[in-house]
């Protein structure tokens, strides 16, 4: 697969490029796997977003312009042009579906072909025309009703079952995103759920093993991923982010949006502190004829806190409804620009009742200093993901045709759809 042109005319199959298409910025990384050391970034660039909202294209021309600029910056830094990218998906339609499938198999010993057939059956059974499958992960195998089998190959039995985890997103949103990227003359090599990528960038081995939840707090959207037994077990997304906090401040303190954004990063906190009493925040006026006014710091904190609290509470309730509970381990890692909000960690600890930390990307070399914060976790994770060994049943770009996969024939076996998978299994 020749991805690149330029560079002495030779194909560099081990070089890949990624795009993190966000509501506030678009990031492009070009990276290469280095033997025994990890991924080296050859070029990186980002551009403030226009025409993009919560992972969806809302203005094709403006979004195209943004993506082109981000890519050009990375290409200039790398010294060559790219032809294809792996792109993130962070729309609010991002969802997890869990399906349990069981089929009979003829030979006594489980072989690769039996695994493939059970997974194929699950894929057929899943098919929903308006949802594209981004990831298909076998979480757990069963053999003649025996649960918890990590790898059934070479074992004996007659009925093989699998708990499949499908991560899906709305086909229409993905079509627009891919159309926009193709207008920039870039081919899409793959699409990866944002919180999945963020996890791969920031988590450490113990967290992957023991179970952990990653919450990527962006400008327009907050997405979450639960990892367990080193596998992605659940994702969710809500279209609330840092931009909502800024809008609340602008409205609450009667100040322009840009001023509210600045006030948020300088004075904003999700927690009151003892010294806050009597302190004020300078707020620029809305119109030219008004004057700068002072507002109590406590008013700002209360605005920021209620939005942050609401965001965490919605997620907590969603996790509960999905039956995740303690399945996800005792730790939460926050990524995304909005994770830098003062007091966010403590507030999350209080609401979820878990240990919380902010995650920064690790395991990449040559990343510019300005791109090592939690707001670059998704981009870093996308490029790391490309080079990692996968436990996924499908690869390549998702099928965006919207057609129903034709029911393939298979010999017997019952198929149980379980959307309350966590509740049923733990
Ligand atoms: N120090 C800070 N305190 C509070 N919020 C911050 C801080 N720094 C950045 N932010 C917020 O982080 C958000 C941007 O985060 P990020 O770059 O992860 O978003 P994005 O990836 O472009 O958007 P999305 O993922 O939602 O599509 C903005 O809302 C910004 O106000
Ligand atoms: Mg983002």
CSV table of C-alpha atoms and ligand atoms in Angstrom, one decimal:
chain,number,residue,atom,x,y,z
A,1,UNK,CA,0.0,0.0,0.0
A,2,UNK,CA,1.8,3.1,-1.2
A,3,UNK,CA,0.5,5.9,0.9
A,4,UNK,CA,2.9,8.7,0.1
A,5,UNK,CA,4.4,10.5,-2.8
A,6,UNK,CA,7.4,12.8,-2.8
A,7,UNK,CA,10.1,11.3,-0.6
A,8,UNK,CA,12.7,10.1,-3.1
A,9,UNK,CA,9.8,8.4,-5.0
A,10,UNK,CA,10.0,5.3,-2.8
A,11,UNK,CA,6.9,3.8,-1.1
A,12,UNK,CA,7.0,3.9,2.7
A,13,UNK,CA,4.4,1.3,3.7
A,14,UNK,CA,5.2,1.7,7.4
A,15,UNK,CA,4.3,5.4,7.4
A,16,UNK,CA,0.7,6.4,8.3
A,17,UNK,CA,-1.2,9.6,8.7
A,18,UNK,CA,-4.2,10.4,11.0
A,19,UNK,CA,-6.7,13.1,11.3
A,20,UNK,CA,-8.5,14.1,14.6
A,21,UNK,CA,-11.4,16.1,13.4
A,22,UNK,CA,-12.6,18.1,16.4
A,23,UNK,CA,-15.1,20.9,17.1
A,24,UNK,CA,-12.4,23.3,18.1
A,25,UNK,CA,-9.4,22.0,16.2
A,26,UNK,CA,-8.3,19.5,13.5
A,27,UNK,CA,-5.1,17.7,14.1
A,28,UNK,CA,-2.9,15.8,11.5
A,29,UNK,CA,-0.1,13.5,12.6
A,30,UNK,CA,2.2,11.6,10.2
A,31,UNK,CA,4.0,8.8,12.0
A,32,UNK,CA,6.3,5.9,11.5
A,33,UNK,CA,6.9,2.8,13.6
A,34,UNK,CA,10.5,2.5,14.8
A,35,UNK,CA,11.9,-0.9,15.8
A,36,UNK,CA,11.8,-1.5,19.5
A,37,UNK,CA,11.2,2.1,20.4
A,38,UNK,CA,7.7,3.1,19.4
A,39,UNK,CA,6.0,5.5,17.0
A,40,UNK,CA,8.0,8.5,15.7
A,41,UNK,CA,6.0,11.6,14.6
A,42,UNK,CA,7.5,12.8,11.3
A,43,UNK,CA,5.1,15.7,10.9
A,44,UNK,CA,2.3,17.3,13.0
A,45,UNK,CA,0.0,20.2,12.5
A,46,UNK,CA,-3.3,21.6,13.7
A,47,UNK,CA,-5.8,24.2,12.7
A,48,UNK,CA,-8.7,25.9,14.5
A,49,UNK,CA,-11.9,24.4,13.3
A,50,UNK,CA,-14.7,25.9,11.3
A,51,UNK,CA,-17.7,24.0,9.8
A,52,UNK,CA,-17.5,21.2,12.3
A,53,UNK,CA,-19.7,20.5,15.3
A,54,UNK,CA,-19.5,17.6,17.7
A,55,UNK,CA,-17.8,15.3,15.2
A,56,UNK,CA,-20.2,16.2,12.3
A,57,UNK,CA,-19.7,18.4,9.3
A,58,UNK,CA,-22.1,21.4,9.4
A,59,UNK,CA,-20.5,23.5,6.6
A,60,UNK,CA,-18.7,21.4,4.0
A,61,UNK,CA,-16.6,24.2,2.5
A,62,UNK,CA,-15.4,25.6,5.8
A,63,UNK,CA,-14.7,22.1,7.2
A,64,UNK,CA,-12.7,21.2,4.0
A,65,UNK,CA,-10.7,24.3,4.4
A,66,UNK,CA,-9.8,23.5,8.0
A,67,UNK,CA,-8.8,19.9,7.2
A,68,UNK,CA,-6.7,21.1,4.2
A,69,UNK,CA,-4.8,23.6,6.5
A,70,UNK,CA,-4.1,21.0,9.2
A,71,UNK,CA,-2.8,18.5,6.7
A,72,UNK,CA,-0.7,21.1,4.9
A,73,UNK,CA,1.0,22.0,8.2
A,74,UNK,CA,1.8,18.4,9.0
A,75,UNK,CA,3.0,17.7,5.4
A,76,UNK,CA,5.3,20.8,5.5
A,77,UNK,CA,6.8,19.6,8.8
A,78,UNK,CA,7.3,16.0,7.4
A,79,UNK,CA,8.6,17.3,4.1
A,80,UNK,CA,6.3,15.1,1.9
A,81,UNK,CA,2.7,14.7,1.0
A,82,UNK,CA,0.2,12.2,2.2
A,83,UNK,CA,-2.5,10.4,0.3
A,84,UNK,CA,-4.6,8.7,2.9
A,85,UNK,CA,-5.6,9.0,6.5
A,86,UNK,CA,-7.1,7.2,9.5
A,87,UNK,CA,-9.8,9.4,11.0
A,88,UNK,CA,-11.5,9.7,14.4
A,89,UNK,CA,-15.3,9.4,14.9
A,90,UNK,CA,-16.8,11.3,17.8
A,91,UNK,CA,-20.4,11.9,16.8
A,92,UNK,CA,-23.2,11.6,19.4
A,93,UNK,CA,-24.5,8.6,17.5
A,94,UNK,CA,-21.4,6.6,18.7
A,95,UNK,CA,-22.9,3.6,20.4
A,96,UNK,CA,-22.0,0.1,21.7
A,97,UNK,CA,-24.1,-2.9,20.8
A,98,UNK,CA,-23.5,-6.3,22.4
A,99,UNK,CA,-24.7,-9.5,20.8
A,100,UNK,CA,-24.3,-13.0,21.9
A,101,UNK,CA,-24.3,-15.6,19.2
A,102,UNK,CA,-24.0,-19.4,19.4
A,103,UNK,CA,-23.6,-21.9,16.5
A,104,UNK,CA,-23.1,-25.6,16.1
A,105,UNK,CA,-19.9,-26.7,14.6
A,106,UNK,CA,-19.2,-30.0,12.8
A,107,UNK,CA,-15.6,-30.9,13.7
A,108,UNK,CA,-14.9,-31.8,17.3
A,109,UNK,CA,-11.9,-29.4,17.7
A,110,UNK,CA,-12.5,-25.6,17.4
A,111,UNK,CA,-10.5,-24.1,14.5
A,112,UNK,CA,-10.0,-20.6,13.1
A,113,UNK,CA,-12.8,-21.2,10.5
A,114,UNK,CA,-15.3,-21.9,13.4
A,115,UNK,CA,-14.4,-18.6,15.0
A,116,UNK,CA,-14.8,-16.8,11.7
A,117,UNK,CA,-18.2,-18.4,11.2
A,118,UNK,CA,-19.6,-17.4,14.6
A,119,UNK,CA,-18.3,-13.8,14.1
A,120,UNK,CA,-19.8,-13.7,10.6
A,121,UNK,CA,-23.1,-14.9,12.1
A,122,UNK,CA,-23.0,-12.0,14.6
A,123,UNK,CA,-22.2,-9.5,11.9
A,124,UNK,CA,-25.2,-10.7,9.8
A,125,UNK,CA,-27.4,-10.7,12.9
A,126,UNK,CA,-26.3,-7.2,13.8
A,127,UNK,CA,-26.9,-5.4,10.4
A,128,UNK,CA,-28.8,-2.2,10.9
A,129,UNK,CA,-28.9,-0.2,7.6
A,130,UNK,CA,-28.5,3.3,9.2
A,131,UNK,CA,-25.6,2.2,11.4
A,132,UNK,CA,-22.0,1.6,10.2
A,133,UNK,CA,-19.8,-0.8,12.2
A,134,UNK,CA,-16.6,0.9,13.2
A,135,UNK,CA,-15.2,-1.9,15.5
A,136,UNK,CA,-16.2,-5.5,16.0
A,137,UNK,CA,-14.5,-7.0,19.1
A,138,UNK,CA,-15.0,-10.5,20.4
A,139,UNK,CA,-15.2,-10.0,24.2
A,140,UNK,CA,-15.7,-13.6,25.4
A,141,UNK,CA,-16.1,-17.1,24.0
A,142,UNK,CA,-18.4,-19.9,25.2
A,143,UNK,CA,-18.0,-23.6,24.5
A,144,UNK,CA,-21.0,-25.8,25.2
A,145,UNK,CA,-22.3,-23.2,27.6
A,146,UNK,CA,-18.9,-22.8,29.5
A,147,UNK,CA,-18.3,-19.1,29.8
A,148,UNK,CA,-15.1,-17.0,30.1
A,149,UNK,CA,-13.0,-18.7,27.5
A,150,UNK,CA,-10.3,-16.4,26.1
A,151,UNK,CA,-9.3,-18.5,23.1
A,152,UNK,CA,-11.3,-21.6,22.3
A,153,UNK,CA,-9.0,-22.8,19.4
A,154,UNK,CA,-7.9,-26.4,19.9
A,155,UNK,CA,-10.6,-27.1,22.5
A,156,UNK,CA,-13.3,-29.7,22.0
A,157,UNK,CA,-17.1,-29.3,22.0
A,158,UNK,CA,-20.1,-28.9,19.7
A,159,UNK,CA,-21.6,-25.4,20.4
A,160,UNK,CA,-19.4,-22.3,20.0
A,161,UNK,CA,-20.6,-18.9,21.2
A,162,UNK,CA,-19.2,-15.4,21.3
A,163,UNK,CA,-20.1,-12.1,23.0
A,164,UNK,CA,-19.5,-9.5,20.3
A,165,UNK,CA,-19.0,-5.9,21.0
A,166,UNK,CA,-19.9,-3.7,18.0
A,167,UNK,CA,-19.1,0.0,18.0
A,168,UNK,CA,-21.4,1.8,15.6
A,169,UNK,CA,-22.2,5.3,14.3
A,170,UNK,CA,-24.8,6.9,12.1
A,171,UNK,CA,-24.0,6.2,8.4
A,172,UNK,CA,-25.2,9.7,7.2
A,173,UNK,CA,-22.8,11.5,9.6
A,174,UNK,CA,-19.9,9.3,8.5
A,175,UNK,CA,-20.7,9.8,4.8
A,176,UNK,CA,-20.5,13.5,5.2
A,177,UNK,CA,-17.2,13.3,7.1
A,178,UNK,CA,-15.7,11.0,4.5
A,179,UNK,CA,-16.9,13.1,1.6
A,180,UNK,CA,-15.3,16.2,3.2
A,181,UNK,CA,-12.0,14.4,3.7
A,182,UNK,CA,-12.1,13.0,0.1
A,183,UNK,CA,-12.6,16.6,-1.2
A,184,UNK,CA,-9.2,17.2,0.3
A,185,UNK,CA,-7.9,14.4,-2.0
A,186,UNK,CA,-7.3,12.0,0.9
A,187,UNK,CA,-8.4,8.4,1.0
A,188,UNK,CA,-9.8,7.1,4.2
A,189,UNK,CA,-7.9,4.0,5.5
A,190,UNK,CA,-9.9,3.5,8.6
A,191,UNK,CA,-12.3,5.2,11.1
A,192,UNK,CA,-11.7,4.9,14.9
A,193,UNK,CA,-14.0,5.9,17.7
A,194,UNK,CA,-12.3,8.9,19.5
A,195,UNK,CA,-12.5,7.6,23.1
A,196,UNK,CA,-11.0,4.2,22.0
A,197,UNK,CA,-8.0,6.1,20.5
A,198,UNK,CA,-7.7,8.4,23.5
A,199,UNK,CA,-7.4,5.3,25.7
A,200,UNK,CA,-4.7,3.8,23.6
A,201,UNK,CA,-2.7,7.1,23.9
A,202,UNK,CA,-2.9,7.6,27.7
A,203,UNK,CA,-3.6,4.3,29.6
A,204,UNK,CA,-1.0,2.3,31.3
A,205,UNK,CA,-0.8,-1.5,31.4
A,206,UNK,CA,-2.4,-2.0,34.8
A,207,UNK,CA,-5.4,0.1,33.8
A,208,UNK,CA,-5.9,-1.9,30.6
A,209,UNK,CA,-5.8,-5.1,32.7
A,210,UNK,CA,-7.9,-4.1,35.7
A,211,UNK,CA,-10.6,-2.1,33.9
A,212,UNK,CA,-10.7,1.7,33.4
A,213,UNK,CA,-13.0,4.3,31.9
A,214,UNK,CA,-11.6,7.1,29.6
A,215,UNK,CA,-13.7,10.2,29.3
A,216,UNK,CA,-12.6,12.5,26.4
A,217,UNK,CA,-13.9,16.0,27.1
A,218,UNK,CA,-13.8,18.0,23.9
A,219,UNK,CA,-15.3,21.3,22.9
A,220,UNK,CA,-18.5,20.1,21.4
A,221,UNK,CA,-18.7,16.5,22.6
A,222,UNK,CA,-17.8,14.3,25.5
A,223,UNK,CA,-17.1,10.6,24.7
A,224,UNK,CA,-16.3,7.7,26.9
A,225,UNK,CA,-14.8,4.3,26.5
A,226,UNK,CA,-14.6,1.4,29.0
A,227,UNK,CA,-11.7,-1.0,28.7
A,228,UNK,CA,-11.6,-4.4,30.4
A,229,UNK,CA,-9.3,-7.3,29.9
A,230,UNK,CA,-7.3,-5.2,27.5
A,231,UNK,CA,-10.4,-4.9,25.2
A,232,UNK,CA,-12.7,-2.1,24.4
A,233,UNK,CA,-16.0,-3.1,26.1
A,234,UNK,CA,-18.2,-0.1,25.9
A,235,UNK,CA,-18.4,3.4,24.3
A,236,UNK,CA,-20.9,6.3,24.7
A,237,UNK,CA,-21.1,9.9,23.6
A,238,UNK,CA,-23.0,13.0,24.7
A,239,UNK,CA,-23.1,16.3,22.8
A,240,UNK,CA,-22.0,18.5,25.6
A,241,UNK,CA,-18.5,19.9,26.0
A,242,UNK,CA,-16.3,22.8,26.8
A,243,UNK,CA,-18.1,25.1,24.4
A,244,UNK,CA,-21.3,24.7,26.5
A,245,UNK,CA,-19.4,25.9,29.6
A,246,UNK,CA,-18.2,28.9,27.6
A,247,UNK,CA,-21.7,29.7,26.3
A,248,UNK,CA,-23.0,29.5,29.9
A,249,UNK,CA,-20.4,31.9,31.1
A,250,UNK,CA,-21.1,34.4,28.2
A,251,UNK,CA,-24.8,34.3,29.0
A,252,UNK,CA,-24.4,34.3,32.8
A,253,UNK,CA,-21.8,37.0,33.1
A,254,UNK,CA,-23.1,39.1,30.1
A,255,UNK,CA,-19.8,39.1,28.2
A,256,UNK,CA,-18.8,38.2,24.6
A,257,UNK,CA,-18.0,34.5,23.8
A,258,UNK,CA,-14.3,35.1,23.2
A,259,UNK,CA,-14.0,36.8,26.6
A,260,UNK,CA,-16.0,34.0,28.3
A,261,UNK,CA,-13.5,31.5,26.8
A,262,UNK,CA,-10.6,33.4,28.2
A,263,UNK,CA,-12.3,33.9,31.6
A,264,UNK,CA,-13.0,30.1,31.7
A,265,UNK,CA,-9.3,29.2,31.3
A,266,UNK,CA,-7.9,31.9,33.6
A,267,UNK,CA,-10.5,32.0,36.5
A,268,UNK,CA,-12.8,29.1,35.8
A,269,UNK,CA,-13.1,26.2,38.3
A,270,UNK,CA,-15.6,23.5,39.0
A,271,UNK,CA,-14.8,23.8,42.7
A,272,UNK,CA,-15.1,26.7,45.2
A,273,UNK,CA,-12.0,27.4,47.3
A,274,UNK,CA,-11.8,29.2,50.7
A,275,UNK,CA,-10.1,32.2,49.3
A,276,UNK,CA,-12.8,32.9,46.7
A,277,UNK,CA,-15.1,35.1,48.9
A,278,UNK,CA,-15.1,38.7,47.8
A,279,UNK,CA,-13.0,38.0,44.7
A,280,UNK,CA,-14.3,39.3,41.4
A,281,UNK,CA,-13.7,38.6,37.7
A,282,UNK,CA,-13.3,41.4,35.1
A,283,UNK,CA,-15.9,40.9,32.3
A,284,UNK,CA,-15.5,42.8,29.0
A,285,UNK,CA,-18.8,44.5,27.8
A,286,UNK,CA,-21.1,43.1,25.1
A,287,UNK,CA,-21.3,46.3,23.2
A,288,UNK,CA,-18.9,49.2,22.6
A,289,UNK,CA,-21.0,51.7,24.7
A,290,UNK,CA,-21.0,49.5,27.8
A,291,UNK,CA,-18.1,49.3,30.3
A,292,UNK,CA,-16.1,46.5,31.7
A,293,UNK,CA,-17.9,45.1,34.8
A,294,UNK,CA,-16.8,43.0,37.7
A,295,UNK,CA,-18.7,39.8,38.6
A,296,UNK,CA,-18.2,37.7,41.8
A,297,UNK,CA,-15.8,34.8,41.3
A,298,UNK,CA,-18.4,32.6,43.1
A,299,UNK,CA,-20.9,33.3,40.3
A,300,UNK,CA,-18.4,32.0,37.7
A,301,UNK,CA,-17.6,28.9,39.8
A,302,UNK,CA,-21.3,28.1,40.2
A,303,UNK,CA,-21.9,28.4,36.4
A,304,UNK,CA,-18.9,26.2,35.6
A,305,UNK,CA,-19.6,23.7,38.2
A,306,UNK,CA,-23.3,23.1,37.2
A,307,UNK,CA,-22.4,22.4,33.6
A,308,UNK,CA,-19.4,20.1,34.6
A,309,UNK,CA,-21.6,18.3,37.2
A,310,UNK,CA,-24.4,17.8,34.7
A,311,UNK,CA,-22.0,16.3,32.1
A,312,UNK,CA,-20.5,13.8,34.6
A,313,UNK,CA,-24.0,13.0,36.0
A,314,UNK,CA,-25.4,12.2,32.5
A,315,UNK,CA,-22.4,9.9,31.9
A,316,UNK,CA,-22.8,8.2,35.3
A,317,UNK,CA,-26.5,7.6,34.7
A,318,UNK,CA,-25.7,6.2,31.2
A,319,UNK,CA,-23.1,3.8,32.6
A,320,UNK,CA,-25.6,2.7,35.2
A,321,UNK,CA,-28.3,2.2,32.7
A,322,UNK,CA,-26.0,0.0,30.6
A,323,UNK,CA,-25.2,-2.0,33.7
A,324,UNK,CA,-21.5,-1.2,33.7
A,325,UNK,CA,-21.1,-0.3,37.4
A,326,UNK,CA,-17.9,-1.7,38.8
A,327,UNK,CA,-17.2,-3.7,35.7
A,328,UNK,CA,-15.2,-0.7,34.5
A,329,UNK,CA,-12.7,-0.8,37.4
A,330,UNK,CA,-12.0,1.8,40.0
A,331,UNK,CA,-10.3,4.3,37.8
A,332,UNK,CA,-11.3,7.1,35.4
A,333,UNK,CA,-8.8,8.9,33.1
A,334,UNK,CA,-9.9,12.3,31.7
A,335,UNK,CA,-8.6,13.5,28.3
A,336,UNK,CA,-9.5,16.3,25.9
A,337,UNK,CA,-9.0,20.1,26.3
A,338,UNK,CA,-11.9,20.4,28.8
A,339,UNK,CA,-10.2,18.0,31.1
A,340,UNK,CA,-7.8,20.8,31.9
A,341,UNK,CA,-10.6,22.7,33.7
A,342,UNK,CA,-9.5,23.4,37.2
A,343,UNK,CA,-11.4,21.1,39.7
A,344,UNK,CA,-12.6,18.7,37.0
A,345,UNK,CA,-10.7,15.8,38.5
A,346,UNK,CA,-12.0,16.3,42.0
A,347,UNK,CA,-15.5,16.8,40.8
A,348,UNK,CA,-15.4,13.6,38.7
A,349,UNK,CA,-14.0,11.7,41.8
A,350,UNK,CA,-17.0,12.9,43.8
A,351,UNK,CA,-19.6,12.1,41.2
A,352,UNK,CA,-18.3,8.7,40.0
A,353,UNK,CA,-16.8,7.6,43.4
A,354,UNK,CA,-13.6,6.5,41.6
A,355,UNK,CA,-9.9,7.5,41.4
A,356,UNK,CA,-9.5,10.1,38.6
A,357,UNK,CA,-6.5,11.4,36.8
A,358,UNK,CA,-5.9,13.5,33.7
A,359,UNK,CA,-4.2,11.5,30.9
A,360,UNK,CA,-1.5,12.8,28.6
A,361,UNK,CA,-0.3,10.9,25.5
A,362,UNK,CA,2.8,8.7,26.0
A,363,UNK,CA,4.9,6.4,23.8
A,364,UNK,CA,5.4,8.8,20.9
A,365,UNK,CA,8.7,10.4,19.8
A,366,UNK,CA,9.2,13.7,18.1
A,367,UNK,CA,5.9,15.2,19.1
A,368,UNK,CA,6.1,19.0,19.3
A,369,UNK,CA,5.9,20.3,22.9
A,370,UNK,CA,2.7,22.2,22.1
A,371,UNK,CA,1.0,18.9,21.2
A,372,UNK,CA,1.6,16.8,24.3
A,373,UNK,CA,-1.4,17.8,26.4
A,374,UNK,CA,-4.6,15.9,27.0
A,375,UNK,CA,-6.3,17.7,24.1
A,376,UNK,CA,-4.0,15.8,21.7
A,377,UNK,CA,-4.8,12.3,23.2
A,378,UNK,CA,-7.1,11.3,20.4
A,379,UNK,CA,-4.6,12.3,17.7
A,380,UNK,CA,-1.8,10.4,19.6
A,381,UNK,CA,-4.0,7.4,20.1
A,382,UNK,CA,-5.0,7.2,16.4
A,383,UNK,CA,-1.4,7.0,15.3
A,384,UNK,CA,-0.5,4.5,18.0
A,385,UNK,CA,-3.6,2.4,17.1
A,386,UNK,CA,-2.4,2.0,13.5
A,387,UNK,CA,0.7,0.2,14.7
A,388,UNK,CA,-0.8,-1.9,17.4
A,389,UNK,CA,-1.8,-5.5,17.3
A,390,UNK,CA,-5.6,-5.7,17.1
A,391,UNK,CA,-8.1,-8.0,18.6
A,392,UNK,CA,-10.7,-6.8,16.2
A,393,UNK,CA,-12.7,-9.0,13.8
A,394,UNK,CA,-12.9,-6.4,11.0
A,395,UNK,CA,-10.3,-3.9,9.6
A,396,UNK,CA,-10.3,-1.2,7.0
A,397,UNK,CA,-12.8,1.6,6.4
A,398,UNK,CA,-16.4,0.9,7.5
A,399,UNK,CA,-19.1,0.0,5.0
A,400,UNK,CA,-21.0,3.3,4.5
A,401,UNK,CA,-23.3,2.0,1.7
A,402,UNK,CA,-26.2,1.6,4.2
A,403,UNK,CA,-27.2,-1.7,2.6
A,404,UNK,CA,-28.3,-4.5,4.7
A,405,UNK,CA,-25.8,-7.3,4.8
A,406,UNK,CA,-27.5,-10.3,3.2
A,407,UNK,CA,-28.4,-13.1,5.6
A,408,UNK,CA,-25.8,-15.8,5.0
A,409,UNK,CA,-26.7,-19.4,5.5
A,410,UNK,CA,-25.4,-21.1,8.5
A,411,UNK,CA,-26.3,-24.4,10.2
A,412,UNK,CA,-28.6,-23.9,13.1
A,413,UNK,CA,-27.7,-22.3,16.4
A,414,UNK,CA,-29.6,-19.7,18.3
A,415,UNK,CA,-28.8,-16.1,18.2
A,416,UNK,CA,-29.5,-14.0,21.3
A,417,UNK,CA,-29.4,-10.2,21.0
A,418,UNK,CA,-28.5,-8.7,24.3
A,419,UNK,CA,-28.5,-4.9,24.6
A,420,UNK,CA,-28.3,-5.3,28.4
A,421,UNK,CA,-25.1,-7.2,28.1
A,422,UNK,CA,-23.3,-6.0,31.2
A,423,UNK,CA,-26.3,-6.6,33.4
A,424,UNK,CA,-26.7,-10.1,32.0
A,425,UNK,CA,-23.0,-11.1,32.4
A,426,UNK,CA,-21.8,-9.5,35.6
B,1,LIG,N1,-7.4,25.3,30.8
B,1,LIG,C1,-8.6,25.0,30.3
B,1,LIG,N2,-9.7,25.0,31.2
B,1,LIG,C2,-10.9,24.8,30.8
B,1,LIG,N3,-11.2,24.4,29.5
B,1,LIG,C3,-10.2,24.3,28.6
B,1,LIG,C4,-8.9,24.6,29.0
B,1,LIG,N4,-8.1,24.5,27.9
B,1,LIG,C5,-8.9,24.1,26.9
B,1,LIG,N5,-10.2,24.0,27.3
B,1,LIG,C6,-11.4,23.7,26.5
B,1,LIG,O1,-11.2,22.5,25.8
B,1,LIG,C7,-12.0,22.5,24.7
B,1,LIG,C8,-11.2,22.0,23.5
B,1,LIG,O2,-10.9,20.7,23.7
B,1,LIG,P1,-10.4,19.7,22.5
B,1,LIG,O3,-9.2,20.4,21.8
B,1,LIG,O4,-10.2,18.4,23.1
B,1,LIG,O5,-11.7,19.8,21.6
B,1,LIG,P2,-11.9,19.2,20.1
B,1,LIG,O6,-11.2,17.9,20.0
B,1,LIG,O7,-11.6,20.2,19.1
B,1,LIG,O8,-13.5,19.1,20.1
B,1,LIG,P3,-14.5,17.8,20.1
B,1,LIG,O9,-13.7,16.6,20.5
B,1,LIG,O10,-15.5,18.1,21.1
B,1,LIG,O11,-15.0,17.7,18.7
B,1,LIG,C9,-12.5,23.9,24.5
B,1,LIG,O12,-13.9,24.0,24.8
B,1,LIG,C10,-11.7,24.7,25.5
B,1,LIG,O13,-12.4,25.8,26.0
B,2,LIG,MG1,-11.8,15.9,20.3
